[in-house]
Short mmCIF file of N, CA and C in Angstrom, two decimals:
data_model
loop_
_atom_site.label_atom_id
_atom_site.label_comp_id
_atom_site.label_asym_id
_atom_site.label_seq_id
_atom_site.Cartn_x
_atom_site.Cartn_y
_atom_site.Cartn_z
N TYR A 1203 -43.07 26.70 -39.72
CA TYR A 1203 -43.51 26.76 -38.46
C TYR A 1203 -44.53 26.08 -38.59
N TYR A 1204 -45.13 25.40 -37.14
CA TYR A 1204 -46.39 24.91 -36.88
C TYR A 1204 -46.87 25.28 -35.71
N LEU A 1205 -48.36 25.75 -36.15
CA LEU A 1205 -49.18 26.15 -34.52
C LEU A 1205 -50.33 25.12 -34.52
N TRP A 1206 -50.29 24.66 -33.36
CA TRP A 1206 -51.25 23.75 -33.12
C TRP A 1206 -52.18 24.73 -32.08
N VAL A 1207 -53.53 24.59 -32.05
CA VAL A 1207 -54.63 24.86 -31.27
C VAL A 1207 -55.75 23.61 -31.15
N ASP A 1208 -56.37 23.12 -29.59
CA ASP A 1208 -56.54 22.22 -29.27
C ASP A 1208 -58.16 22.27 -30.21
N ALA A 1209 -58.95 21.25 -30.64
CA ALA A 1209 -59.97 21.54 -31.06
C ALA A 1209 -61.16 22.09 -30.28
N SER A 1210 -60.98 22.30 -29.02
CA SER A 1210 -61.74 22.76 -27.93
C SER A 1210 -61.51 24.18 -28.13
N CYS A 1211 -60.96 25.03 -28.69
CA CYS A 1211 -60.60 26.65 -28.57
C CYS A 1211 -60.46 27.07 -30.31
N ALA A 1212 -60.58 28.42 -30.55
CA ALA A 1212 -60.61 29.03 -31.76
C ALA A 1212 -60.05 30.54 -31.63
N LEU A 1213 -59.47 30.65 -32.20
CA LEU A 1213 -58.37 32.19 -32.28
C LEU A 1213 -59.36 33.06 -32.73
N THR A 1214 -59.10 34.48 -31.90
CA THR A 1214 -60.31 35.38 -31.63
C THR A 1214 -59.57 36.30 -32.25
N ARG A 1215 -58.52 36.86 -32.11
CA ARG A 1215 -57.91 38.25 -32.20
C ARG A 1215 -57.65 38.42 -33.39
N GLY A 1216 -56.94 37.40 -34.40
CA GLY A 1216 -56.58 37.85 -35.42
C GLY A 1216 -54.82 37.94 -35.81
N ASN A 1217 -54.28 38.21 -34.82
CA ASN A 1217 -52.76 38.62 -34.55
C ASN A 1217 -51.91 37.64 -33.82
N GLU A 1218 -52.85 36.72 -33.42
CA GLU A 1218 -52.14 35.67 -32.41
C GLU A 1218 -50.91 34.90 -33.33
N VAL A 1219 -50.95 34.77 -34.57
CA VAL A 1219 -49.66 33.80 -34.74
C VAL A 1219 -48.62 35.22 -34.82
N ASN A 1220 -48.73 36.31 -35.36
CA ASN A 1220 -47.77 36.93 -35.68
C ASN A 1220 -46.89 37.18 -33.88
N LEU A 1221 -47.87 37.29 -32.68
CA LEU A 1221 -47.24 37.70 -31.53
C LEU A 1221 -46.61 36.56 -31.03
N TRP A 1222 -47.27 34.99 -31.41
CA TRP A 1222 -46.51 33.95 -30.92
C TRP A 1222 -45.12 33.92 -31.12
N LEU A 1223 -45.12 34.40 -32.93
CA LEU A 1223 -44.03 33.98 -33.50
C LEU A 1223 -42.67 35.12 -33.02
N GLU A 1224 -43.37 35.94 -32.61
CA GLU A 1224 -42.25 36.79 -31.59
C GLU A 1224 -41.79 36.24 -30.68
N THR A 1225 -42.87 35.51 -29.76
CA THR A 1225 -42.21 34.99 -28.82
C THR A 1225 -41.29 33.89 -28.98
N LEU A 1226 -41.58 33.08 -29.72
CA LEU A 1226 -41.00 32.39 -30.47
C LEU A 1226 -39.27 32.37 -30.78
N GLY A 1227 -39.37 33.66 -31.28
CA GLY A 1227 -38.20 34.04 -31.37
C GLY A 1227 -37.15 32.58 -32.04
N ASP A 1228 -35.78 32.41 -31.48
CA ASP A 1228 -35.07 31.54 -32.05
C ASP A 1228 -35.57 30.38 -30.95
N ALA A 1229 -36.01 30.13 -30.23
CA ALA A 1229 -36.59 29.07 -29.21
C ALA A 1229 -37.11 27.82 -30.64
N ASP A 1230 -37.29 26.65 -29.75
CA ASP A 1230 -37.64 25.46 -30.26
C ASP A 1230 -39.19 25.75 -30.42
N ILE A 1231 -39.91 26.13 -29.35
CA ILE A 1231 -41.30 26.26 -29.20
C ILE A 1231 -41.92 27.21 -28.26
N ALA A 1232 -43.06 27.59 -28.69
CA ALA A 1232 -43.57 28.59 -27.53
C ALA A 1232 -45.20 28.15 -26.98
N LEU A 1233 -45.07 28.05 -25.74
CA LEU A 1233 -46.64 27.69 -25.29
C LEU A 1233 -47.06 28.70 -23.89
N PHE A 1234 -48.14 27.94 -23.52
CA PHE A 1234 -48.64 28.76 -22.33
C PHE A 1234 -47.91 27.89 -21.18
N LYS A 1235 -48.01 28.77 -20.33
CA LYS A 1235 -47.38 27.98 -18.59
C LYS A 1235 -49.33 27.04 -18.15
N HIS A 1236 -49.15 26.31 -17.58
CA HIS A 1236 -50.45 25.66 -16.73
C HIS A 1236 -51.10 26.83 -16.34
N PRO A 1237 -52.57 27.11 -16.40
CA PRO A 1237 -52.49 28.26 -15.91
C PRO A 1237 -53.19 28.13 -14.09
N GLU A 1238 -53.00 26.96 -13.81
CA GLU A 1238 -53.20 26.22 -12.42
C GLU A 1238 -52.18 25.37 -11.63
N ARG A 1239 -51.07 24.65 -12.12
CA ARG A 1239 -50.29 24.18 -11.47
C ARG A 1239 -49.11 24.54 -12.35
N ASN A 1240 -47.77 24.16 -11.50
CA ASN A 1240 -46.87 24.52 -11.83
C ASN A 1240 -45.63 23.45 -12.19
N SER A 1241 -45.97 22.07 -11.88
CA SER A 1241 -45.43 20.98 -12.09
C SER A 1241 -46.00 19.61 -12.16
N ILE A 1242 -45.17 18.75 -12.88
CA ILE A 1242 -45.64 17.51 -13.08
C ILE A 1242 -46.44 17.00 -11.53
N SER A 1243 -45.40 16.83 -10.24
CA SER A 1243 -46.48 16.48 -9.24
C SER A 1243 -47.50 17.37 -8.79
N GLU A 1244 -47.78 18.55 -8.77
CA GLU A 1244 -48.65 18.94 -8.83
C GLU A 1244 -49.94 18.36 -9.73
N GLU A 1245 -49.48 18.28 -10.94
CA GLU A 1245 -50.53 17.88 -12.10
C GLU A 1245 -51.20 16.58 -11.64
N TYR A 1246 -50.55 15.90 -11.00
CA TYR A 1246 -50.20 14.17 -10.91
C TYR A 1246 -50.97 14.09 -9.33
N GLU A 1247 -50.82 14.86 -8.56
CA GLU A 1247 -51.97 15.13 -7.48
C GLU A 1247 -53.37 15.71 -7.62
N PHE A 1248 -53.29 16.46 -8.51
CA PHE A 1248 -54.37 16.68 -8.92
C PHE A 1248 -55.46 16.04 -9.43
N ILE A 1249 -55.09 15.37 -10.31
CA ILE A 1249 -55.61 14.24 -11.07
C ILE A 1249 -56.04 13.15 -10.26
N LYS A 1250 -55.34 12.48 -9.43
CA LYS A 1250 -55.39 11.92 -8.55
C LYS A 1250 -56.34 11.90 -7.48
N GLN A 1251 -56.24 13.07 -6.95
CA GLN A 1251 -57.37 13.57 -6.12
C GLN A 1251 -59.24 13.73 -6.83
N LYS A 1252 -58.78 14.05 -7.96
CA LYS A 1252 -59.90 14.45 -8.45
C LYS A 1252 -60.39 12.99 -8.87
N LEU A 1253 -59.75 12.10 -9.43
CA LEU A 1253 -60.32 10.59 -9.21
C LEU A 1253 -60.41 10.01 -8.12
N ALA A 1254 -60.02 10.28 -7.17
CA ALA A 1254 -60.67 9.66 -5.79
C ALA A 1254 -62.12 10.59 -5.69
N ASP A 1255 -62.18 11.48 -5.90
CA ASP A 1255 -63.37 12.51 -5.70
C ASP A 1255 -64.76 12.25 -6.43
N GLY A 1256 -64.37 11.26 -7.75
CA GLY A 1256 -65.23 10.98 -8.45
C GLY A 1256 -65.76 12.24 -9.65
N ASN A 1257 -64.52 13.11 -10.10
CA ASN A 1257 -65.33 13.93 -10.62
C ASN A 1257 -65.44 13.18 -11.87
N LYS A 1258 -66.37 13.99 -12.47
CA LYS A 1258 -67.23 13.11 -13.58
C LYS A 1258 -66.42 13.12 -14.87
N TYR A 1259 -65.65 14.42 -15.69
CA TYR A 1259 -65.05 14.59 -16.32
C TYR A 1259 -63.77 13.39 -16.07
N LEU A 1260 -63.01 13.59 -15.33
CA LEU A 1260 -61.55 13.05 -15.45
C LEU A 1260 -62.01 11.70 -15.31
N VAL A 1261 -62.64 11.24 -14.38
CA VAL A 1261 -62.96 9.70 -14.37
C VAL A 1261 -63.76 8.98 -15.45
N SER A 1262 -64.50 9.76 -16.54
CA SER A 1262 -64.82 9.34 -17.66
C SER A 1262 -63.61 9.14 -18.51
N ARG A 1263 -62.57 9.76 -18.63
CA ARG A 1263 -61.27 9.98 -19.38
C ARG A 1263 -60.20 9.41 -19.16
N TYR A 1264 -60.05 9.18 -17.63
CA TYR A 1264 -58.70 8.73 -17.21
C TYR A 1264 -58.95 7.36 -16.31
N GLN A 1265 -60.04 7.20 -15.44
CA GLN A 1265 -60.11 6.16 -14.57
C GLN A 1265 -59.47 5.41 -14.83
N HIS A 1266 -58.98 4.01 -15.99
CA HIS A 1266 -58.77 3.51 -15.96
C HIS A 1266 -56.81 3.24 -16.52
N GLU A 1267 -56.76 4.23 -16.39
CA GLU A 1267 -55.31 4.46 -17.48
C GLU A 1267 -54.44 4.17 -16.00
N TRP A 1268 -52.91 4.21 -16.80
CA TRP A 1268 -51.72 4.03 -15.68
C TRP A 1268 -51.15 5.33 -15.63
N LEU A 1269 -52.01 5.76 -14.67
CA LEU A 1269 -51.79 7.42 -14.08
C LEU A 1269 -49.98 7.17 -13.35
N ASP A 1270 -50.28 6.06 -12.23
CA ASP A 1270 -49.06 5.94 -11.17
C ASP A 1270 -47.92 5.58 -12.36
N ALA A 1271 -48.06 4.57 -13.16
CA ALA A 1271 -46.86 3.85 -14.19
C ALA A 1271 -46.25 5.02 -14.43
N GLN A 1272 -47.06 5.96 -15.14
CA GLN A 1272 -46.51 6.73 -16.06
C GLN A 1272 -45.61 7.72 -15.07
N TYR A 1273 -46.23 8.20 -13.94
CA TYR A 1273 -45.15 9.36 -12.89
C TYR A 1273 -44.32 8.55 -12.34
N ASP A 1274 -44.27 7.32 -12.07
CA ASP A 1274 -43.05 6.46 -11.80
C ASP A 1274 -41.87 6.34 -12.70
N TYR A 1275 -42.42 6.53 -14.02
CA TYR A 1275 -41.72 6.56 -15.09
C TYR A 1275 -40.90 7.36 -15.17
N ILE A 1276 -41.97 8.41 -15.11
CA ILE A 1276 -41.05 10.16 -15.02
C ILE A 1276 -40.03 10.36 -13.94
N ALA A 1277 -40.34 9.70 -12.66
CA ALA A 1277 -39.70 10.18 -11.79
C ALA A 1277 -38.23 9.30 -11.66
N ARG A 1278 -38.47 8.18 -12.49
CA ARG A 1278 -37.16 7.67 -12.56
C ARG A 1278 -35.98 8.14 -13.78
N GLU A 1279 -36.56 8.81 -14.35
CA GLU A 1279 -35.97 9.19 -15.62
C GLU A 1279 -35.67 10.75 -15.83
N MET A 1280 -36.62 11.22 -14.83
CA MET A 1280 -36.31 12.67 -15.35
C MET A 1280 -35.60 13.45 -14.78
N ILE A 1281 -34.63 14.42 -14.83
CA ILE A 1281 -33.47 14.87 -13.96
C ILE A 1281 -33.98 16.50 -13.47
N GLY A 1282 -33.94 16.80 -12.41
CA GLY A 1282 -35.00 17.77 -11.91
C GLY A 1282 -36.10 17.68 -11.64
N PHE A 1283 -36.82 16.53 -11.53
CA PHE A 1283 -38.13 16.26 -11.22
C PHE A 1283 -38.19 16.20 -9.45
N PRO A 1284 -39.36 17.00 -9.37
CA PRO A 1284 -40.39 16.92 -9.81
C PRO A 1284 -40.71 18.31 -10.01
N ALA A 1285 -39.35 19.36 -9.99
CA ALA A 1285 -39.72 20.71 -9.93
C ALA A 1285 -39.69 21.08 -11.27
N SER A 1286 -39.94 20.12 -12.31
CA SER A 1286 -39.88 20.71 -13.72
C SER A 1286 -41.38 21.53 -14.22
N ASN A 1287 -40.97 22.13 -15.22
CA ASN A 1287 -42.29 23.22 -15.58
C ASN A 1287 -43.66 22.62 -16.08
N LEU A 1288 -44.67 22.96 -15.98
CA LEU A 1288 -45.74 22.38 -16.53
C LEU A 1288 -46.53 23.23 -17.20
N TYR A 1289 -46.88 22.66 -18.95
CA TYR A 1289 -47.30 23.72 -19.82
C TYR A 1289 -48.96 23.43 -20.18
N ALA A 1290 -49.25 24.39 -20.86
CA ALA A 1290 -50.59 24.08 -21.25
C ALA A 1290 -50.46 23.49 -22.76
N SER A 1291 -51.21 22.42 -23.09
CA SER A 1291 -50.91 22.02 -24.48
C SER A 1291 -52.07 22.33 -25.17
N THR A 1292 -52.90 23.36 -24.81
CA THR A 1292 -53.86 23.79 -25.67
C THR A 1292 -53.74 24.44 -26.88
N ALA A 1293 -52.33 25.24 -26.84
CA ALA A 1293 -51.97 26.30 -28.20
C ALA A 1293 -50.53 26.49 -28.09
N PHE A 1294 -49.99 26.33 -29.19
CA PHE A 1294 -48.34 26.37 -28.74
C PHE A 1294 -47.67 26.17 -30.55
N ILE A 1295 -46.82 26.79 -30.68
CA ILE A 1295 -46.03 27.21 -31.82
C ILE A 1295 -44.75 26.68 -32.00
N TYR A 1296 -44.15 26.05 -32.88
CA TYR A 1296 -42.72 25.61 -32.67
C TYR A 1296 -42.44 25.36 -34.38
N LYS A 1297 -40.89 25.34 -34.10
CA LYS A 1297 -39.96 24.68 -35.32
C LYS A 1297 -39.68 23.60 -35.79
N PRO A 1298 -40.04 23.19 -36.84
CA PRO A 1298 -39.61 21.58 -36.87
C PRO A 1298 -38.24 21.14 -36.75
N SER A 1299 -37.77 20.13 -36.16
CA SER A 1299 -36.37 19.52 -36.07
C SER A 1299 -36.60 18.33 -35.54
N ASN A 1300 -35.26 17.67 -35.56
CA ASN A 1300 -35.01 16.44 -34.98
C ASN A 1300 -35.71 16.24 -33.36
N ARG A 1301 -35.21 17.50 -32.72
CA ARG A 1301 -35.28 17.15 -31.44
C ARG A 1301 -36.80 17.55 -31.11
N ILE A 1302 -37.52 18.45 -31.69
CA ILE A 1302 -38.77 18.46 -31.60
C ILE A 1302 -39.51 17.46 -31.75
N GLU A 1303 -39.45 16.72 -32.86
CA GLU A 1303 -40.13 14.91 -33.21
C GLU A 1303 -39.60 14.34 -32.23
N ALA A 1304 -38.21 14.44 -31.79
CA ALA A 1304 -38.15 13.27 -30.77
C ALA A 1304 -39.03 13.42 -29.51
N ALA A 1305 -39.12 14.71 -29.08
CA ALA A 1305 -39.75 14.82 -28.03
C ALA A 1305 -41.46 14.83 -28.46
N PHE A 1306 -41.89 15.13 -29.42
CA PHE A 1306 -43.41 14.49 -29.66
C PHE A 1306 -43.41 13.12 -29.90
N GLY A 1307 -42.62 12.61 -30.38
CA GLY A 1307 -42.61 11.52 -30.59
C GLY A 1307 -42.85 10.44 -28.80
N GLU A 1308 -42.15 11.28 -27.62
CA GLU A 1308 -42.20 10.48 -26.46
C GLU A 1308 -43.44 10.77 -26.05
N VAL A 1309 -44.00 12.14 -26.63
CA VAL A 1309 -45.44 12.34 -25.65
C VAL A 1309 -46.47 11.37 -26.26
N TRP A 1310 -46.31 10.90 -27.74
CA TRP A 1310 -46.84 9.94 -28.20
C TRP A 1310 -47.00 8.47 -27.28
N ILE A 1311 -45.74 8.34 -27.48
CA ILE A 1311 -45.52 6.95 -26.57
C ILE A 1311 -45.84 6.86 -25.11
N GLN A 1312 -46.01 8.16 -24.89
CA GLN A 1312 -46.33 8.07 -23.31
C GLN A 1312 -48.05 7.90 -23.00
N LYS A 1313 -48.69 8.63 -24.32
CA LYS A 1313 -50.19 8.86 -24.32
C LYS A 1313 -50.24 7.48 -24.59
N THR A 1314 -49.87 6.58 -25.36
CA THR A 1314 -50.31 5.44 -25.83
C THR A 1314 -49.73 4.44 -24.66
N ARG A 1315 -48.73 4.62 -23.94
CA ARG A 1315 -48.38 3.42 -22.97
C ARG A 1315 -49.09 3.49 -21.63
N PHE A 1316 -49.35 4.72 -21.15
CA PHE A 1316 -49.89 5.43 -19.83
C PHE A 1316 -50.89 6.00 -19.83
N HIS A 1317 -51.27 6.94 -20.50
CA HIS A 1317 -51.89 7.91 -20.01
C HIS A 1317 -52.54 8.69 -21.30
N LEU A 1318 -53.77 9.31 -21.63
CA LEU A 1318 -54.18 10.13 -22.56
C LEU A 1318 -53.89 11.60 -22.13
N HIS A 1319 -53.73 11.78 -20.70
CA HIS A 1319 -53.84 13.38 -20.44
C HIS A 1319 -52.22 13.61 -20.77
N ASP A 1320 -51.96 14.60 -21.65
CA ASP A 1320 -51.00 14.86 -22.07
C ASP A 1320 -49.59 15.86 -21.33
N GLN A 1321 -50.45 16.55 -20.36
CA GLN A 1321 -49.55 17.51 -19.42
C GLN A 1321 -48.20 17.01 -18.97
N LEU A 1322 -48.66 15.59 -18.50
CA LEU A 1322 -47.32 15.20 -17.55
C LEU A 1322 -46.16 14.67 -18.86
N ALA A 1323 -46.54 14.10 -19.65
CA ALA A 1323 -45.59 13.82 -20.88
C ALA A 1323 -44.90 14.98 -21.47
N LEU A 1324 -45.93 16.01 -21.98
CA LEU A 1324 -45.18 17.16 -22.60
C LEU A 1324 -43.94 17.88 -21.88
N ALA A 1325 -44.43 17.92 -20.25
CA ALA A 1325 -43.63 18.98 -19.15
C ALA A 1325 -42.16 17.53 -19.57
N TYR A 1326 -42.01 16.30 -19.27
CA TYR A 1326 -41.04 15.36 -19.29
C TYR A 1326 -40.33 15.22 -20.67
N ALA A 1327 -41.05 15.36 -21.82
CA ALA A 1327 -40.27 15.20 -22.97
C ALA A 1327 -39.52 16.66 -23.23
N LEU A 1328 -40.13 17.53 -22.96
CA LEU A 1328 -39.70 19.15 -23.25
C LEU A 1328 -38.21 19.35 -22.32
N GLN A 1329 -38.10 18.78 -21.53
CA GLN A 1329 -36.97 18.87 -20.49
C GLN A 1329 -35.95 17.90 -20.87
N VAL A 1330 -36.46 16.35 -21.06
CA VAL A 1330 -35.34 15.45 -21.55
C VAL A 1330 -34.85 15.49 -22.42
N PHE A 1331 -35.33 16.40 -24.23
CA PHE A 1331 -35.02 16.62 -25.20
C PHE A 1331 -34.37 17.78 -25.33
N ASN A 1332 -34.41 18.49 -24.10
CA ASN A 1332 -33.41 19.78 -24.17
C ASN A 1332 -34.31 20.54 -25.08
N ILE A 1333 -35.41 20.95 -25.33
CA ILE A 1333 -36.15 21.66 -26.10
C ILE A 1333 -36.11 22.84 -25.74
N ASN A 1334 -35.61 24.17 -26.17
CA ASN A 1334 -35.50 25.42 -25.59
C ASN A 1334 -37.03 26.10 -26.11
N VAL A 1335 -37.68 26.62 -24.74
CA VAL A 1335 -38.96 26.79 -24.48
C VAL A 1335 -39.23 28.01 -24.21
N ARG A 1336 -40.00 28.88 -24.94
CA ARG A 1336 -40.33 30.24 -24.62
C ARG A 1336 -41.87 30.36 -23.96
N VAL A 1337 -42.33 30.88 -22.84
CA VAL A 1337 -43.18 31.05 -22.62
C VAL A 1337 -44.14 32.08 -23.38
N ILE A 1338 -45.11 31.73 -23.78
CA ILE A 1338 -46.64 32.47 -23.91
C ILE A 1338 -46.75 33.49 -23.09
N SER A 1339 -47.03 34.93 -22.64
CA SER A 1339 -47.24 35.29 -21.57
C SER A 1339 -48.96 35.60 -21.47
N GLY A 1340 -49.27 35.47 -20.42
CA GLY A 1340 -50.51 35.20 -19.96
C GLY A 1340 -50.75 33.69 -19.78
N ASN A 1341 -52.52 34.08 -19.39
CA ASN A 1341 -53.33 32.58 -19.21
C ASN A 1341 -53.91 32.67 -20.55
N TYR A 1342 -53.45 31.34 -20.76
CA TYR A 1342 -54.55 30.80 -22.44
C TYR A 1342 -55.95 30.76 -22.30
N GLN A 1343 -56.46 30.70 -21.14
CA GLN A 1343 -58.14 30.92 -20.48
C GLN A 1343 -58.52 32.28 -21.01
N THR A 1344 -57.55 33.23 -20.19
CA THR A 1344 -58.23 34.76 -20.06
C THR A 1344 -57.13 35.86 -21.07
N SER A 1345 -56.43 35.51 -21.83
CA SER A 1345 -55.78 36.29 -22.49
C SER A 1345 -56.45 36.68 -23.85
N GLY A 1346 -57.44 36.46 -23.95
CA GLY A 1346 -58.50 36.88 -25.54
C GLY A 1346 -57.95 36.49 -26.38
N TYR A 1347 -56.91 35.40 -26.65
CA TYR A 1347 -55.93 34.84 -27.89
C TYR A 1347 -57.30 34.22 -28.21
N MET A 1348 -57.72 33.21 -27.09
CA MET A 1348 -58.62 32.13 -27.80
C MET A 1348 -59.97 31.87 -26.85
N GLU A 1349 -60.92 31.44 -27.66
CA GLU A 1349 -62.09 31.31 -27.11
C GLU A 1349 -62.64 29.78 -26.97
N PHE A 1350 -62.99 29.41 -25.69
CA PHE A 1350 -63.29 28.14 -25.91
C PHE A 1350 -64.89 27.77 -26.69
N VAL A 1351 -64.76 26.59 -27.40
CA VAL A 1351 -66.22 26.25 -28.24
C VAL A 1351 -66.50 24.96 -27.90
N ARG A 1352 -65.85 24.48 -27.35
CA ARG A 1352 -66.09 22.87 -26.64
C ARG A 1352 -67.72 23.29 -25.85
N ASN A 1353 -68.64 22.24 -26.82
CA ASN A 1353 -69.93 22.23 -25.85
C ASN A 1353 -70.64 23.78 -26.01
N LYS A 1354 -70.26 24.08 -27.02
CA LYS A 1354 -70.87 25.38 -27.22
C LYS A 1354 -71.95 25.56 -28.42
N LYS A 1355 -73.14 25.64 -28.01
CA LYS A 1355 -74.51 25.78 -28.75
C LYS A 1355 -74.72 26.93 -29.47
#
């Protein structure tokens, strides 16, 4: 098994891994739902609006990336688009397999080809590669599993 926790967070409870392993069960990956948006389309529209509004954080990271091209690519290629699930990529646990490796490879390709923001690519890859997903209960931001440590002094 592999566990990913973004560098912006630190685990806080000490039993997260056991809880997440229980959630994973026989699935390929367990992760949190996105806390605010439900689909690729909602995330795309959110980013577009925030960029248009001049949101400093998003503009500094994504202003000159190819968000529209990525969205068009996903719309052409994905069955069930745009009603796909959106996940938080902040923390997850998975079992290594060829399908998981292919899905993560697709995420990497999209991040290098289109856009560093990974939620769109992750939702796409998990569906296209038929990854069996289990959702970790709760909101990763308020569950008590993690504490945000980015910019903390």
